[in-house]
JSON list of N, CA and C in Angstrom, two decimals:
[
{"chain": "A", "resi": 1, "resn": "MET", "atom": "N", "xyz": [-36.23, -23.14, -11.77]},
{"chain": "A", "resi": 1, "resn": "MET", "atom": "CA", "xyz": [-35.37, -24.58, -11.92]},
{"chain": "A", "resi": 1, "resn": "MET", "atom": "C", "xyz": [-35.65, -25.22, -10.98]},
{"chain": "A", "resi": 2, "resn": "LYS", "atom": "N", "xyz": [-36.32, -26.44, -11.14]},
{"chain": "A", "resi": 2, "resn": "LYS", "atom": "CA", "xyz": [-37.31, -27.21, -10.32]},
{"chain": "A", "resi": 2, "resn": "LYS", "atom": "C", "xyz": [-36.53, -28.67, -10.84]},
{"chain": "A", "resi": 3, "resn": "LYS", "atom": "N", "xyz": [-35.75, -28.55, -9.48]},
{"chain": "A", "resi": 3, "resn": "LYS", "atom": "CA", "xyz": [-35.15, -30.03, -9.04]},
{"chain": "A", "resi": 3, "resn": "LYS", "atom": "C", "xyz": [-34.52, -30.86, -7.95]},
{"chain": "A", "resi": 4, "resn": "GLU", "atom": "N", "xyz": [-34.95, -31.88, -7.79]},
{"chain": "A", "resi": 4, "resn": "GLU", "atom": "CA", "xyz": [-35.10, -32.16, -6.20]},
{"chain": "A", "resi": 4, "resn": "GLU", "atom": "C", "xyz": [-33.27, -31.97, -5.82]},
{"chain": "A", "resi": 5, "resn": "VAL", "atom": "N", "xyz": [-32.44, -31.49, -5.32]},
{"chain": "A", "resi": 5, "resn": "VAL", "atom": "CA", "xyz": [-31.42, -32.07, -5.04]},
{"chain": "A", "resi": 5, "resn": "VAL", "atom": "C", "xyz": [-30.85, -32.10, -2.97]},
{"chain": "A", "resi": 6, "resn": "ASP", "atom": "N", "xyz": [-30.50, -33.49, -3.35]},
{"chain": "A", "resi": 6, "resn": "ASP", "atom": "CA", "xyz": [-30.12, -33.86, -1.33]},
{"chain": "A", "resi": 6, "resn": "ASP", "atom": "C", "xyz": [-28.70, -32.77, -1.02]},
{"chain": "A", "resi": 7, "resn": "LEU", "atom": "N", "xyz": [-29.25, -32.22, -0.24]},
{"chain": "A", "resi": 7, "resn": "LEU", "atom": "CA", "xyz": [-28.01, -31.34, 0.40]},
{"chain": "A", "resi": 7, "resn": "LEU", "atom": "C", "xyz": [-27.50, -31.36, 1.45]},
{"chain": "A", "resi": 8, "resn": "ALA", "atom": "N", "xyz": [-27.53, -32.88, 1.80]},
{"chain": "A", "resi": 8, "resn": "ALA", "atom": "CA", "xyz": [-27.47, -33.09, 3.67]},
{"chain": "A", "resi": 8, "resn": "ALA", "atom": "C", "xyz": [-25.71, -33.67, 2.73]},
{"chain": "A", "resi": 9, "resn": "GLY", "atom": "N", "xyz": [-25.26, -33.51, 2.54]},
{"chain": "A", "resi": 9, "resn": "GLY", "atom": "CA", "xyz": [-23.71, -33.92, 2.19]},
{"chain": "A", "resi": 9, "resn": "GLY", "atom": "C", "xyz": [-23.01, -32.48, 1.52]},
{"chain": "A", "resi": 10, "resn": "ALA", "atom": "N", "xyz": [-23.64, -31.70, 1.08]},
{"chain": "A", "resi": 10, "resn": "ALA", "atom": "CA", "xyz": [-23.33, -30.23, 0.52]},
{"chain": "A", "resi": 10, "resn": "ALA", "atom": "C", "xyz": [-21.79, -29.85, 1.48]},
{"chain": "A", "resi": 11, "resn": "THR", "atom": "N", "xyz": [-20.94, -29.41, 0.99]},
{"chain": "A", "resi": 11, "resn": "THR", "atom": "CA", "xyz": [-19.72, -28.68, 1.43]},
{"chain": "A", "resi": 11, "resn": "THR", "atom": "C", "xyz": [-20.49, -26.95, 1.25]},
{"chain": "A", "resi": 12, "resn": "TRP", "atom": "N", "xyz": [-20.33, -26.22, 2.15]},
{"chain": "A", "resi": 12, "resn": "TRP", "atom": "CA", "xyz": [-21.33, -24.93, 1.47]},
{"chain": "A", "resi": 12, "resn": "TRP", "atom": "C", "xyz": [-19.46, -23.85, 1.71]},
{"chain": "A", "resi": 13, "resn": "VAL", "atom": "N", "xyz": [-19.06, -23.22, 1.06]},
{"chain": "A", "resi": 13, "resn": "VAL", "atom": "CA", "xyz": [-18.54, -21.69, 0.70]},
{"chain": "A", "resi": 13, "resn": "VAL", "atom": "C", "xyz": [-19.04, -20.96, 0.74]},
{"chain": "A", "resi": 14, "resn": "LYS", "atom": "N", "xyz": [-18.42, -19.85, 1.49]},
{"chain": "A", "resi": 14, "resn": "LYS", "atom": "CA", "xyz": [-18.23, -18.34, 1.48]},
{"chain": "A", "resi": 14, "resn": "LYS", "atom": "C", "xyz": [-17.36, -17.46, 1.15]},
{"chain": "A", "resi": 15, "resn": "SER", "atom": "N", "xyz": [-17.76, -16.20, 0.62]},
{"chain": "A", "resi": 15, "resn": "SER", "atom": "CA", "xyz": [-16.87, -15.09, 0.25]},
{"chain": "A", "resi": 15, "resn": "SER", "atom": "C", "xyz": [-15.24, -15.18, 1.43]},
{"chain": "A", "resi": 16, "resn": "ASP", "atom": "N", "xyz": [-14.33, -15.24, 1.09]},
{"chain": "A", "resi": 16, "resn": "ASP", "atom": "CA", "xyz": [-13.17, -14.87, 1.58]},
{"chain": "A", "resi": 16, "resn": "ASP", "atom": "C", "xyz": [-13.51, -13.36, 2.14]},
{"chain": "A", "resi": 17, "resn": "LEU", "atom": "N", "xyz": [-13.61, -12.49, 1.21]},
{"chain": "A", "resi": 17, "resn": "LEU", "atom": "CA", "xyz": [-14.66, -11.24, 1.76]},
{"chain": "A", "resi": 17, "resn": "LEU", "atom": "C", "xyz": [-15.37, -11.04, 3.11]},
{"chain": "A", "resi": 18, "resn": "SER", "atom": "N", "xyz": [-16.05, -12.40, 3.51]},
{"chain": "A", "resi": 18, "resn": "SER", "atom": "CA", "xyz": [-16.58, -12.00, 4.74]},
{"chain": "A", "resi": 18, "resn": "SER", "atom": "C", "xyz": [-16.18, -11.93, 5.73]},
{"chain": "A", "resi": 19, "resn": "ASN", "atom": "N", "xyz": [-16.84, -10.87, 6.77]},
{"chain": "A", "resi": 19, "resn": "ASN", "atom": "CA", "xyz": [-16.58, -10.56, 7.83]},
{"chain": "A", "resi": 19, "resn": "ASN", "atom": "C", "xyz": [-16.24, -11.29, 9.12]},
{"chain": "A", "resi": 20, "resn": "GLY", "atom": "N", "xyz": [-17.13, -12.55, 8.96]},
{"chain": "A", "resi": 20, "resn": "GLY", "atom": "CA", "xyz": [-17.24, -13.64, 9.63]},
{"chain": "A", "resi": 20, "resn": "GLY", "atom": "C", "xyz": [-17.92, -13.61, 10.54]},
{"chain": "A", "resi": 21, "resn": "SER", "atom": "N", "xyz": [-18.77, -11.99, 11.13]},
{"chain": "A", "resi": 21, "resn": "SER", "atom": "CA", "xyz": [-19.64, -12.31, 12.21]},
{"chain": "A", "resi": 21, "resn": "SER", "atom": "C", "xyz": [-20.89, -13.18, 11.91]},
{"chain": "A", "resi": 22, "resn": "GLY", "atom": "N", "xyz": [-20.86, -13.62, 10.35]},
{"chain": "A", "resi": 22, "resn": "GLY", "atom": "CA", "xyz": [-22.37, -14.31, 9.92]},
{"chain": "A", "resi": 22, "resn": "GLY", "atom": "C", "xyz": [-23.44, -13.82, 9.89]},
{"chain": "A", "resi": 23, "resn": "ASN", "atom": "N", "xyz": [-23.26, -12.69, 9.49]},
{"chain": "A", "resi": 23, "resn": "ASN", "atom": "CA", "xyz": [-24.64, -12.19, 9.45]},
{"chain": "A", "resi": 23, "resn": "ASN", "atom": "C", "xyz": [-24.51, -11.41, 7.79]},
{"chain": "A", "resi": 24, "resn": "ASN", "atom": "N", "xyz": [-23.19, -11.54, 6.89]},
{"chain": "A", "resi": 24, "resn": "ASN", "atom": "CA", "xyz": [-23.30, -10.93, 5.63]},
{"chain": "A", "resi": 24, "resn": "ASN", "atom": "C", "xyz": [-23.08, -12.06, 4.60]},
{"chain": "A", "resi": 25, "resn": "CYS", "atom": "N", "xyz": [-23.50, -13.03, 4.71]},
{"chain": "A", "resi": 25, "resn": "CYS", "atom": "CA", "xyz": [-22.50, -14.02, 3.78]},
{"chain": "A", "resi": 25, "resn": "CYS", "atom": "C", "xyz": [-23.36, -15.18, 3.00]},
{"chain": "A", "resi": 26, "resn": "LEU", "atom": "N", "xyz": [-23.04, -15.05, 1.87]},
{"chain": "A", "resi": 26, "resn": "LEU", "atom": "CA", "xyz": [-23.92, -15.56, 0.74]},
{"chain": "A", "resi": 26, "resn": "LEU", "atom": "C", "xyz": [-22.80, -17.08, 0.69]},
{"chain": "A", "resi": 27, "resn": "GLU", "atom": "N", "xyz": [-23.29, -18.37, 0.93]},
{"chain": "A", "resi": 27, "resn": "GLU", "atom": "CA", "xyz": [-22.94, -19.40, 0.56]},
{"chain": "A", "resi": 27, "resn": "GLU", "atom": "C", "xyz": [-23.38, -19.86, -0.64]},
{"chain": "A", "resi": 28, "resn": "VAL", "atom": "N", "xyz": [-22.42, -21.04, -0.81]},
{"chain": "A", "resi": 28, "resn": "VAL", "atom": "CA", "xyz": [-23.21, -21.62, -2.51]},
{"chain": "A", "resi": 28, "resn": "VAL", "atom": "C", "xyz": [-21.94, -22.74, -2.26]},
{"chain": "A", "resi": 29, "resn": "ALA", "atom": "N", "xyz": [-22.88, -23.95, -2.82]},
{"chain": "A", "resi": 29, "resn": "ALA", "atom": "CA", "xyz": [-22.25, -25.31, -2.77]},
{"chain": "A", "resi": 29, "resn": "ALA", "atom": "C", "xyz": [-22.71, -26.13, -4.30]},
{"chain": "A", "resi": 30, "resn": "PHE", "atom": "N", "xyz": [-21.47, -26.81, -4.55]},
{"chain": "A", "resi": 30, "resn": "PHE", "atom": "CA", "xyz": [-22.05, -27.19, -5.84]},
{"chain": "A", "resi": 30, "resn": "PHE", "atom": "C", "xyz": [-22.10, -28.76, -5.62]},
{"chain": "A", "resi": 31, "resn": "VAL", "atom": "N", "xyz": [-22.92, -28.80, -5.82]},
{"chain": "A", "resi": 31, "resn": "VAL", "atom": "CA", "xyz": [-24.03, -30.33, -6.04]},
{"chain": "A", "resi": 31, "resn": "VAL", "atom": "C", "xyz": [-24.83, -30.87, -6.90]},
{"chain": "A", "resi": 32, "resn": "ASP", "atom": "N", "xyz": [-24.52, -32.06, -7.32]},
{"chain": "A", "resi": 32, "resn": "ASP", "atom": "CA", "xyz": [-24.94, -32.87, -8.43]},
{"chain": "A", "resi": 32, "resn": "ASP", "atom": "C", "xyz": [-25.26, -32.13, -9.73]},
{"chain": "A", "resi": 33, "resn": "GLY", "atom": "N", "xyz": [-24.21, -31.25, -10.05]},
{"chain": "A", "resi": 33, "resn": "GLY", "atom": "CA", "xyz": [-24.63, -30.70, -11.14]},
{"chain": "A", "resi": 33, "resn": "GLY", "atom": "C", "xyz": [-25.51, -29.15, -11.59]},
{"chain": "A", "resi": 34, "resn": "VAL", "atom": "N", "xyz": [-25.64, -28.64, -10.13]},
{"chain": "A", "resi": 34, "resn": "VAL", "atom": "CA", "xyz": [-26.51, -27.16, -9.91]},
{"chain": "A", "resi": 34, "resn": "VAL", "atom": "C", "xyz": [-25.86, -26.89, -8.94]},
{"chain": "A", "resi": 35, "resn": "VAL", "atom": "N", "xyz": [-25.91, -25.53, -8.69]},
{"chain": "A", "resi": 35, "resn": "VAL", "atom": "CA", "xyz": [-25.28, -24.41, -7.58]},
{"chain": "A", "resi": 35, "resn": "VAL", "atom": "C", "xyz": [-26.75, -24.11, -6.75]},
{"chain": "A", "resi": 36, "resn": "ALA", "atom": "N", "xyz": [-25.98, -24.02, -5.11]},
{"chain": "A", "resi": 36, "resn": "ALA", "atom": "CA", "xyz": [-27.33, -23.72, -4.37]},
{"chain": "A", "resi": 36, "resn": "ALA", "atom": "C", "xyz": [-26.90, -22.77, -3.44]},
{"chain": "A", "resi": 37, "resn": "LEU", "atom": "N", "xyz": [-27.55, -21.42, -3.29]},
{"chain": "A", "resi": 37, "resn": "LEU", "atom": "CA", "xyz": [-26.84, -20.62, -2.50]},
{"chain": "A", "resi": 37, "resn": "LEU", "atom": "C", "xyz": [-28.03, -20.19, -1.59]},
{"chain": "A", "resi": 38, "resn": "ARG", "atom": "N", "xyz": [-27.28, -19.65, -0.08]},
{"chain": "A", "resi": 38, "resn": "ARG", "atom": "CA", "xyz": [-28.34, -19.93, 0.85]},
{"chain": "A", "resi": 38, "resn": "ARG", "atom": "C", "xyz": [-27.37, -18.64, 1.85]},
{"chain": "A", "resi": 39, "resn": "ASP", "atom": "N", "xyz": [-28.13, -17.68, 2.83]},
{"chain": "A", "resi": 39, "resn": "ASP", "atom": "CA", "xyz": [-27.79, -16.97, 3.39]},
{"chain": "A", "resi": 39, "resn": "ASP", "atom": "C", "xyz": [-27.38, -17.38, 4.75]},
{"chain": "A", "resi": 40, "resn": "SER", "atom": "N", "xyz": [-25.94, -17.18, 5.27]},
{"chain": "A", "resi": 40, "resn": "SER", "atom": "CA", "xyz": [-25.35, -17.85, 6.37]},
{"chain": "A", "resi": 40, "resn": "SER", "atom": "C", "xyz": [-25.96, -17.75, 7.49]},
{"chain": "A", "resi": 41, "resn": "VAL", "atom": "N", "xyz": [-27.04, -16.69, 8.19]},
{"chain": "A", "resi": 41, "resn": "VAL", "atom": "CA", "xyz": [-27.56, -16.90, 9.08]},
{"chain": "A", "resi": 41, "resn": "VAL", "atom": "C", "xyz": [-29.30, -18.18, 8.82]},
{"chain": "A", "resi": 42, "resn": "ASP", "atom": "N", "xyz": [-28.64, -18.22, 7.57]},
{"chain": "A", "resi": 42, "resn": "ASP", "atom": "CA", "xyz": [-29.72, -19.73, 7.55]},
{"chain": "A", "resi": 42, "resn": "ASP", "atom": "C", "xyz": [-29.79, -20.89, 7.79]},
{"chain": "A", "resi": 43, "resn": "VAL", "atom": "N", "xyz": [-28.42, -20.98, 7.99]},
{"chain": "A", "resi": 43, "resn": "VAL", "atom": "CA", "xyz": [-27.74, -22.47, 8.55]},
{"chain": "A", "resi": 43, "resn": "VAL", "atom": "C", "xyz": [-28.29, -22.96, 9.85]},
{"chain": "A", "resi": 44, "resn": "GLY", "atom": "N", "xyz": [-28.93, -24.30, 9.17]},
{"chain": "A", "resi": 44, "resn": "GLY", "atom": "CA", "xyz": [-29.77, -25.17, 10.51]},
{"chain": "A", "resi": 44, "resn": "GLY", "atom": "C", "xyz": [-30.45, -24.86, 10.46]},
{"chain": "A", "resi": 45, "resn": "ASP", "atom": "N", "xyz": [-31.22, -23.90, 9.87]},
{"chain": "A", "resi": 45, "resn": "ASP", "atom": "CA", "xyz": [-33.10, -23.59, 10.18]},
{"chain": "A", "resi": 45, "resn": "ASP", "atom": "C", "xyz": [-33.65, -25.05, 8.95]},
{"chain": "A", "resi": 46, "resn": "PRO", "atom": "N", "xyz": [-34.09, -25.76, 9.48]},
{"chain": "A", "resi": 46, "resn": "PRO", "atom": "CA", "xyz": [-34.95, -26.70, 8.67]},
{"chain": "A", "resi": 46, "resn": "PRO", "atom": "C", "xyz": [-36.00, -25.47, 7.69]},
{"chain": "A", "resi": 47, "resn": "GLU", "atom": "N", "xyz": [-36.20, -24.26, 8.10]},
{"chain": "A", "resi": 47, "resn": "GLU", "atom": "CA", "xyz": [-37.16, -23.98, 6.97]},
{"chain": "A", "resi": 47, "resn": "GLU", "atom": "C", "xyz": [-37.10, -22.72, 5.95]},
{"chain": "A", "resi": 48, "resn": "ALA", "atom": "N", "xyz": [-35.60, -22.53, 6.00]},
{"chain": "A", "resi": 48, "resn": "ALA", "atom": "CA", "xyz": [-34.76, -21.46, 5.20]},
{"chain": "A", "resi": 48, "resn": "ALA", "atom": "C", "xyz": [-35.19, -21.66, 3.96]},
{"chain": "A", "resi": 49, "resn": "LYS", "atom": "N", "xyz": [-34.66, -21.21, 3.14]},
{"chain": "A", "resi": 49, "resn": "LYS", "atom": "CA", "xyz": [-35.08, -21.14, 1.73]},
{"chain": "A", "resi": 49, "resn": "LYS", "atom": "C", "xyz": [-33.75, -21.15, 1.02]},
{"chain": "A", "resi": 50, "resn": "ILE", "atom": "N", "xyz": [-33.43, -21.77, -0.18]},
{"chain": "A", "resi": 50, "resn": "ILE", "atom": "CA", "xyz": [-32.15, -22.38, -0.68]},
{"chain": "A", "resi": 50, "resn": "ILE", "atom": "C", "xyz": [-32.59, -21.83, -2.24]},
{"chain": "A", "resi": 51, "resn": "LEU", "atom": "N", "xyz": [-31.88, -21.12, -2.84]},
{"chain": "A", "resi": 51, "resn": "LEU", "atom": "CA", "xyz": [-32.07, -20.90, -4.22]},
{"chain": "A", "resi": 51, "resn": "LEU", "atom": "C", "xyz": [-30.49, -21.94, -5.09]},
{"chain": "A", "resi": 52, "resn": "ILE", "atom": "N", "xyz": [-31.59, -22.80, -5.39]},
{"chain": "A", "resi": 52, "resn": "ILE", "atom": "CA", "xyz": [-31.02, -23.98, -6.57]},
{"chain": "A", "resi": 52, "resn": "ILE", "atom": "C", "xyz": [-30.80, -23.22, -8.34]},
{"chain": "A", "resi": 53, "resn": "ILE", "atom": "N", "xyz": [-29.75, -23.09, -9.01]},
{"chain": "A", "resi": 53, "resn": "ILE", "atom": "CA", "xyz": [-30.27, -22.37, -9.95]},
{"chain": "A", "resi": 53, "resn": "ILE", "atom": "C", "xyz": [-28.66, -23.88, -10.99]},
{"chain": "A", "resi": 54, "resn": "SER", "atom": "N", "xyz": [-28.41, -23.51, -12.34]},
{"chain": "A", "resi": 54, "resn": "SER", "atom": "CA", "xyz": [-28.24, -24.27, -12.91]},
{"chain": "A", "resi": 54, "resn": "SER", "atom": "C", "xyz": [-26.54, -24.03, -12.81]},
{"chain": "A", "resi": 55, "resn": "GLU", "atom": "N", "xyz": [-25.50, -25.06, -13.17]},
{"chain": "A", "resi": 55, "resn": "GLU", "atom": "CA", "xyz": [-24.02, -24.38, -13.18]},
{"chain": "A", "resi": 55, "resn": "GLU", "atom": "C", "xyz": [-24.15, -23.30, -14.60]},
{"chain": "A", "resi": 56, "resn": "ASP", "atom": "N", "xyz": [-24.95, -23.27, -16.19]},
{"chain": "A", "resi": 56, "resn": "ASP", "atom": "CA", "xyz": [-24.53, -22.37, -16.17]},
{"chain": "A", "resi": 56, "resn": "ASP", "atom": "C", "xyz": [-24.89, -21.16, -16.69]},
{"chain": "A", "resi": 57, "resn": "ASP", "atom": "N", "xyz": [-26.27, -21.11, -15.95]},
{"chain": "A", "resi": 57, "resn": "ASP", "atom": "CA", "xyz": [-26.92, -19.96, -15.11]},
{"chain": "A", "resi": 57, "resn": "ASP", "atom": "C", "xyz": [-25.90, -19.32, -14.04]},
{"chain": "A", "resi": 58, "resn": "TYR", "atom": "N", "xyz": [-25.36, -20.23, -13.16]},
{"chain": "A", "resi": 58, "resn": "TYR", "atom": "CA", "xyz": [-24.28, -18.96, -12.39]},
{"chain": "A", "resi": 58, "resn": "TYR", "atom": "C", "xyz": [-22.77, -18.90, -13.28]},
{"chain": "A", "resi": 59, "resn": "ARG", "atom": "N", "xyz": [-22.48, -19.72, -14.07]},
{"chain": "A", "resi": 59, "resn": "ARG", "atom": "CA", "xyz": [-21.00, -19.28, -14.84]},
{"chain": "A", "resi": 59, "resn": "ARG", "atom": "C", "xyz": [-21.44, -18.00, -15.63]},
{"chain": "A", "resi": 60, "resn": "ALA", "atom": "N", "xyz": [-22.67, -17.49, -16.38]},
{"chain": "A", "resi": 60, "resn": "ALA", "atom": "CA", "xyz": [-22.79, -16.85, -16.68]},
{"chain": "A", "resi": 60, "resn": "ALA", "atom": "C", "xyz": [-22.94, -15.87, -16.09]},
{"chain": "A", "resi": 61, "resn": "PHE", "atom": "N", "xyz": [-24.16, -15.60, -15.04]},
{"chain": "A", "resi": 61, "resn": "PHE", "atom": "CA", "xyz": [-23.90, -14.82, -13.44]},
{"chain": "A", "resi": 61, "resn": "PHE", "atom": "C", "xyz": [-22.65, -14.20, -12.97]},
{"chain": "A", "resi": 62, "resn": "THR", "atom": "N", "xyz": [-21.92, -14.64, -12.74]},
{"chain": "A", "resi": 62, "resn": "THR", "atom": "CA", "xyz": [-20.50, -15.18, -12.07]},
{"chain": "A", "resi": 62, "resn": "THR", "atom": "C", "xyz": [-19.59, -14.39, -13.61]},
{"chain": "A", "resi": 63, "resn": "GLY", "atom": "N", "xyz": [-19.71, -14.68, -14.46]},
{"chain": "A", "resi": 63, "resn": "GLY", "atom": "CA", "xyz": [-18.64, -14.69, -15.55]},
{"chain": "A", "resi": 63, "resn": "GLY", "atom": "C", "xyz": [-19.14, -12.85, -16.05]},
{"chain": "A", "resi": 64, "resn": "GLY", "atom": "N", "xyz": [-20.34, -12.60, -16.15]},
{"chain": "A", "resi": 64, "resn": "GLY", "atom": "CA", "xyz": [-20.58, -11.20, -15.86]},
{"chain": "A", "resi": 64, "resn": "GLY", "atom": "C", "xyz": [-20.15, -10.01, -14.74]},
{"chain": "A", "resi": 65, "resn": "ILE", "atom": "N", "xyz": [-19.84, -10.66, -14.09]},
{"chain": "A", "resi": 65, "resn": "ILE", "atom": "CA", "xyz": [-19.43, -9.69, -12.42]},
{"chain": "A", "resi": 65, "resn": "ILE", "atom": "C", "xyz": [-17.59, -9.50, -13.39]},
{"chain": "A", "resi": 66, "resn": "GLN", "atom": "N", "xyz": [-16.93, -10.89, -13.43]},
{"chain": "A", "resi": 66, "resn": "GLN", "atom": "CA", "xyz": [-15.67, -10.78, -13.69]},
{"chain": "A", "resi": 66, "resn": "GLN", "atom": "C", "xyz": [-15.41, -10.26, -14.84]},
{"chain": "A", "resi": 67, "resn": "ASN", "atom": "N", "xyz": [-16.46, -9.91, -16.15]},
{"chain": "A", "resi": 67, "resn": "ASN", "atom": "CA", "xyz": [-16.19, -9.19, -16.90]},
{"chain": "A", "resi": 67, "resn": "ASN", "atom": "C", "xyz": [-16.25, -8.06, -16.73]},
{"chain": "A", "resi": 68, "resn": "GLY", "atom": "N", "xyz": [-16.66, -7.28, -15.74]},
{"chain": "A", "resi": 68, "resn": "GLY", "atom": "CA", "xyz": [-16.84, -5.94, -15.37]},
{"chain": "A", "resi": 68, "resn": "GLY", "atom": "C", "xyz": [-18.61, -5.25, -15.52]},
{"chain": "A", "resi": 69, "resn": "GLN", "atom": "N", "xyz": [-19.26, -6.12, -15.57]},
{"chain": "A", "resi": 69, "resn": "GLN", "atom": "CA", "xyz": [-20.65, -5.62, -15.72]},
{"chain": "A", "resi": 69, "resn": "GLN", "atom": "C", "xyz": [-21.20, -5.22, -14.55]},
{"chain": "A", "resi": 70, "resn": "ARG", "atom": "N", "xyz": [-21.32, -3.77, -14.69]},
{"chain": "A", "resi": 70, "resn": "ARG", "atom": "CA", "xyz": [-21.36, -3.40, -13.51]},
{"chain": "A", "resi": 70, "resn": "ARG", "atom": "C", "xyz": [-23.07, -2.88, -12.91]},
{"chain": "A", "resi": 71, "resn": "ASN", "atom": "N", "xyz": [-23.61, -3.73, -13.97]},
{"chain": "A", "resi": 71, "resn": "ASN", "atom": "CA", "xyz": [-25.29, -2.95, -13.46]},
{"chain": "A", "resi": 71, "resn": "ASN", "atom": "C", "xyz": [-25.87, -4.54, -12.99]},
{"chain": "A", "resi": 72, "resn": "LEU", "atom": "N", "xyz": [-24.92, -5.56, -12.49]},
{"chain": "A", "resi": 72, "resn": "LEU", "atom": "CA", "xyz": [-24.71, -6.81, -11.92]},
{"chain": "A", "resi": 72, "resn": "LEU", "atom": "C", "xyz": [-24.52, -6.43, -9.87]},
{"chain": "A", "resi": 73, "resn": "LEU", "atom": "N", "xyz": [-23.89, -5.43, -10.16]},
{"chain": "A", "resi": 73, "resn": "LEU", "atom": "CA", "xyz": [-23.05, -5.21, -8.76]},
{"chain": "A", "resi": 73, "resn": "LEU", "atom": "C", "xyz": [-23.85, -3.54, -8.08]},
{"chain": "A", "resi": 74, "resn": "LEU", "atom": "N", "xyz": [-23.87, -3.63, -6.93]},
{"chain": "A", "resi": 74, "resn": "LEU", "atom": "CA", "xyz": [-25.02, -2.78, -6.42]},
{"chain": "A", "resi": 74, "resn": "LEU", "atom": "C", "xyz": [-24.35, -1.21, -6.75]},
{"chain": "A", "resi": 75, "resn": "PRO", "atom": "N", "xyz": [-25.01, -0.11, -6.82]},
{"chain": "A", "resi": 75, "resn": "PRO", "atom": "CA", "xyz": [-24.74, 1.22, -6.78]},
{"chain": "A", "resi": 75, "resn": "PRO", "atom": "C", "xyz": [-23.48, 1.86, -5.57]}
]
């Protein structure tokens, strides 16, 4: 997906299952009709890569997990 998104005011959240050490967290932000994903170790790094996907793609992925699609999970 190619879309310029202003993430300056994004509210990032991470899983309640995160251990809090900051080194195993995937963070998500819902901004301007898209979903942004980043690794929490990259917070504050201007060179960090952020994945931007559509809300529909995010719903399909998380819906598959919610419905028990095992090949989306680590073995």
